[in-house]
XYZ file of C-alpha atoms in Angstrom:
287
model
C 57.545 75.757 102.423
C 54.666 75.865 99.082
C 55.449 78.186 95.889
C 51.938 79.132 93.980
C 52.375 80.233 90.477
C 49.617 79.624 87.771
C 50.125 77.150 85.553
C 53.565 76.347 86.279
C 54.578 76.413 90.017
C 52.875 72.601 90.693
C 54.793 71.285 88.157
C 58.268 69.650 89.502
C 60.905 70.945 88.185
C 62.420 70.099 84.621
C 65.376 70.636 84.974
C 68.488 70.666 87.603
C 68.581 73.890 89.959
C 70.578 76.521 88.108
C 73.935 77.229 89.981
C 73.685 80.354 92.370
C 74.834 83.552 89.827
C 77.251 85.950 90.684
C 75.817 88.980 92.938
C 73.553 90.605 91.253
C 73.280 94.033 93.486
C 69.808 93.348 93.758
C 69.999 91.225 96.930
C 71.556 87.924 98.542
C 69.059 85.714 99.577
C 69.021 82.656 101.524
C 66.070 79.823 101.388
C 65.630 77.747 104.183
C 63.473 75.029 103.435
C 63.524 71.328 104.548
C 62.014 70.167 101.043
C 63.831 69.665 97.873
C 61.365 70.512 95.614
C 59.731 73.946 96.703
C 63.673 74.883 97.578
C 65.013 74.415 94.481
C 61.463 75.933 92.731
C 61.354 78.701 94.618
C 65.486 79.568 94.092
C 64.724 79.422 90.309
C 62.194 81.737 90.714
C 64.279 84.394 92.548
C 67.543 83.789 90.566
C 65.003 84.932 87.770
C 63.431 87.432 89.053
C 67.132 89.146 89.600
C 68.283 87.821 92.970
C 71.570 85.965 94.066
C 69.955 82.924 96.001
C 71.516 80.200 98.093
C 70.121 77.388 100.046
C 69.736 75.929 103.468
C 67.883 72.887 104.055
C 67.876 73.246 108.153
C 67.670 75.721 110.851
C 71.784 74.466 111.520
C 72.048 74.872 108.205
C 70.922 78.345 107.679
C 72.490 79.653 111.188
C 75.872 78.530 110.283
C 75.809 80.003 106.917
C 74.114 83.400 108.600
C 77.110 83.491 110.758
C 79.801 83.968 107.185
C 77.945 87.081 106.692
C 76.856 89.126 103.665
C 73.187 88.505 103.398
C 70.389 90.341 102.583
C 67.422 88.845 103.589
C 66.429 85.475 104.832
C 62.877 83.608 103.732
C 62.746 80.909 106.517
C 60.286 78.202 106.797
C 58.361 77.948 109.956
C 58.063 74.359 109.843
C 60.814 72.408 109.709
C 62.099 69.424 111.814
C 64.174 69.290 114.416
C 64.638 73.114 114.718
C 62.182 75.033 113.138
C 62.208 78.158 111.374
C 60.846 80.115 114.818
C 63.615 78.638 117.201
C 66.122 79.542 113.809
C 64.988 82.729 114.293
C 64.925 83.594 117.606
C 68.652 81.877 117.543
C 69.744 84.429 114.794
C 68.447 87.428 116.577
C 70.906 87.155 118.840
C 73.416 88.783 116.712
C 72.274 89.890 113.317
C 69.196 92.217 114.142
C 66.660 93.961 111.849
C 69.029 96.692 110.856
C 71.371 93.883 109.327
C 69.426 90.974 107.795
C 65.877 91.382 107.030
C 63.622 88.457 107.715
C 60.613 87.141 105.941
C 58.963 83.925 107.897
C 56.441 81.169 105.428
C 53.898 79.926 107.454
C 50.728 78.544 107.028
C 47.346 80.369 106.659
C 45.851 78.636 109.339
C 48.595 79.386 111.986
C 48.276 82.805 112.688
C 49.398 82.126 116.274
C 53.187 81.196 114.362
C 52.519 84.963 112.398
C 52.390 86.150 115.966
C 55.222 84.333 117.701
C 57.478 85.191 114.556
C 56.874 89.139 114.510
C 57.443 89.087 118.106
C 61.199 86.983 117.842
C 62.158 89.369 115.587
C 60.927 88.662 112.075
C 60.223 91.609 109.794
C 57.373 89.975 107.724
C 55.686 87.142 106.575
C 54.194 85.432 104.051
C 51.652 82.335 103.858
C 51.651 79.117 102.145
C 51.375 78.193 98.823
C 53.515 81.714 98.145
C 52.138 83.910 95.852
C 55.194 84.530 94.123
C 54.281 88.206 93.098
C 53.227 88.876 96.601
C 56.716 87.546 98.195
C 58.668 89.738 95.783
C 56.703 92.878 96.585
C 57.491 91.801 100.348
C 61.290 91.566 99.673
C 61.674 94.852 97.683
C 60.124 96.823 100.698
C 62.397 94.395 103.148
C 65.736 95.361 100.877
C 64.798 99.235 100.612
C 64.614 99.171 104.190
C 67.830 97.638 104.671
C 69.542 99.558 102.407
C 68.003 103.182 103.679
C 69.142 101.717 107.229
C 73.147 100.694 106.208
C 73.276 104.417 103.872
C 72.572 105.950 107.443
C 74.577 103.712 109.518
C 77.714 104.443 107.215
C 76.842 107.676 107.301
C 77.217 108.182 110.421
C 80.112 106.262 111.074
C 81.969 108.505 108.400
C 80.023 111.490 110.456
C 82.449 109.840 113.691
C 85.480 109.097 111.934
C 85.664 112.330 110.783
C 85.164 113.602 114.282
C 87.258 111.851 116.010
C 89.742 112.465 113.216
C 89.556 116.183 113.778
C 90.004 115.675 117.322
C 86.432 117.381 118.113
C 83.959 117.501 120.917
C 80.652 116.999 120.387
C 77.553 118.731 122.382
C 73.504 118.108 121.174
C 71.182 119.978 123.315
C 67.292 119.316 123.517
C 65.493 123.057 124.067
C 62.568 121.801 125.249
C 63.166 119.581 127.986
C 66.491 120.595 128.228
C 68.126 117.461 128.044
C 72.325 117.843 126.777
C 74.345 115.515 125.940
C 78.208 116.174 125.760
C 80.622 113.476 124.052
C 83.091 111.680 125.693
C 85.768 113.609 124.040
C 83.991 116.982 124.897
C 84.506 115.724 128.874
C 87.962 114.641 128.019
C 89.277 118.011 126.465
C 88.323 119.178 129.846
C 90.218 116.600 132.310
C 87.042 114.223 132.528
C 86.294 110.790 132.225
C 82.956 110.664 130.544
C 81.115 109.571 133.731
C 82.588 112.513 135.978
C 80.820 115.392 133.991
C 77.170 115.222 134.235
C 75.414 115.948 131.286
C 73.449 119.478 131.416
C 74.069 123.073 130.655
C 75.100 123.928 133.951
C 77.841 121.851 133.286
C 79.130 124.233 130.229
C 77.969 127.476 131.710
C 79.581 127.275 135.427
C 83.134 126.084 133.598
C 82.695 129.161 130.863
C 85.081 131.882 131.995
C 82.591 134.674 133.786
C 83.423 137.647 131.125
C 82.723 135.254 128.799
C 79.088 134.188 130.263
C 77.379 137.156 129.157
C 78.559 137.142 124.941
C 78.075 133.408 124.647
C 75.011 133.408 126.018
C 73.911 135.972 124.501
C 75.484 134.655 120.526
C 73.581 131.150 121.887
C 69.897 132.819 122.128
C 70.678 134.973 118.685
C 70.162 131.779 117.063
C 67.662 130.241 118.874
C 64.937 133.289 117.681
C 66.339 132.677 114.207
C 68.929 135.966 113.751
C 71.407 133.551 112.905
C 72.019 130.953 110.805
C 74.392 129.537 113.011
C 76.171 129.398 116.053
C 79.805 130.278 116.894
C 81.535 131.466 119.927
C 84.969 131.761 120.995
C 85.259 131.603 124.651
C 87.538 129.861 127.707
C 86.170 126.510 129.456
C 87.888 125.505 133.087
C 89.586 122.632 132.686
C 89.697 120.505 135.873
C 93.310 120.852 136.897
C 91.797 124.732 137.512
C 93.237 126.649 133.787
C 91.476 127.804 131.053
C 91.099 126.109 127.872
C 89.834 128.045 125.044
C 87.579 126.837 122.391
C 85.723 127.330 119.252
C 81.826 126.119 119.703
C 79.750 125.868 116.299
C 76.518 124.080 116.421
C 72.770 124.750 114.329
C 69.589 124.252 115.470
C 67.056 121.763 114.161
C 63.768 124.145 114.085
C 60.072 122.805 113.372
C 57.549 123.402 110.905
C 56.838 126.935 112.803
C 60.125 127.864 113.227
C 61.003 127.064 116.860
C 64.515 125.595 117.974
C 63.697 121.956 118.936
C 67.148 120.854 119.257
C 70.966 122.532 118.884
C 73.872 120.214 118.520
C 77.635 120.845 117.292
C 80.716 120.879 118.239
C 83.908 122.235 120.876
C 87.647 122.946 119.070
C 90.477 123.258 121.157
C 91.937 126.535 120.152
C 93.665 126.943 122.965
C 97.230 127.082 121.016
C 96.148 129.325 118.428
C 94.911 131.771 121.143
C 98.258 131.524 122.947
C 99.979 132.784 119.870
C 97.841 136.339 120.126
C 99.414 138.648 121.815
C 96.070 140.203 122.345
C 95.039 137.014 123.878
C 96.755 135.288 125.361
C 97.488 136.925 128.545
C 93.606 136.520 129.253
C 94.025 132.371 129.272
C 94.786 132.037 132.976
């Protein structure tokens, strides 16, 4: 991997490489190159730019370090003896998807076939040799920003999933135009079904709804679809697998397009049977 920078990057290093600094928060980068001079030179430049840098001199060494976790980005040379950079890329993508680890390949300008193969194997970007440092830094910033955004989304999804599990609620998601619907395993479990035993279709909900509740619930749902209400909320009864009725509270909100038309409705289902059983006005209706 050859690095190019005006007046300085072609000279041999004047001093031993700097030790890897503590994590700066800008990103932890693994530089993989079989050429020690290029490795050390690029390391110093990246450290100077504020990155935490680790080094590997071969594909197997890189894979061993990647398996240890904690990296944000790998700068991987294509041409290395033994295991090539492309082979190392194919191996690491078996366990490290792009959403978890960014990979930028370094390839010769004349070898466009390497670029195509690298992208097909899961590389996020590439730079050509000799490496233009400002271009490399710009591409690193782009990939690390993408990675950070994807991690934030994943963290929010995990937090939401934990909150839902803690609340013991079921989830549902209805795509209004296509009619596709998703009921979470917990939604089905509340009615006594395993995930595969109850189809993901709106009729599965409607058919199990108490006949006395259906007109009101559908009226409330369609009022929300028209935009008459800010959200949908309804208390009604659903028949369980055993034939008994469960009191539930369904809450949801519509996602609308630029014209205000509903594209999808997503929400939760809460078991409120114990609350209703304690209410003298409703406990007789649980049959």
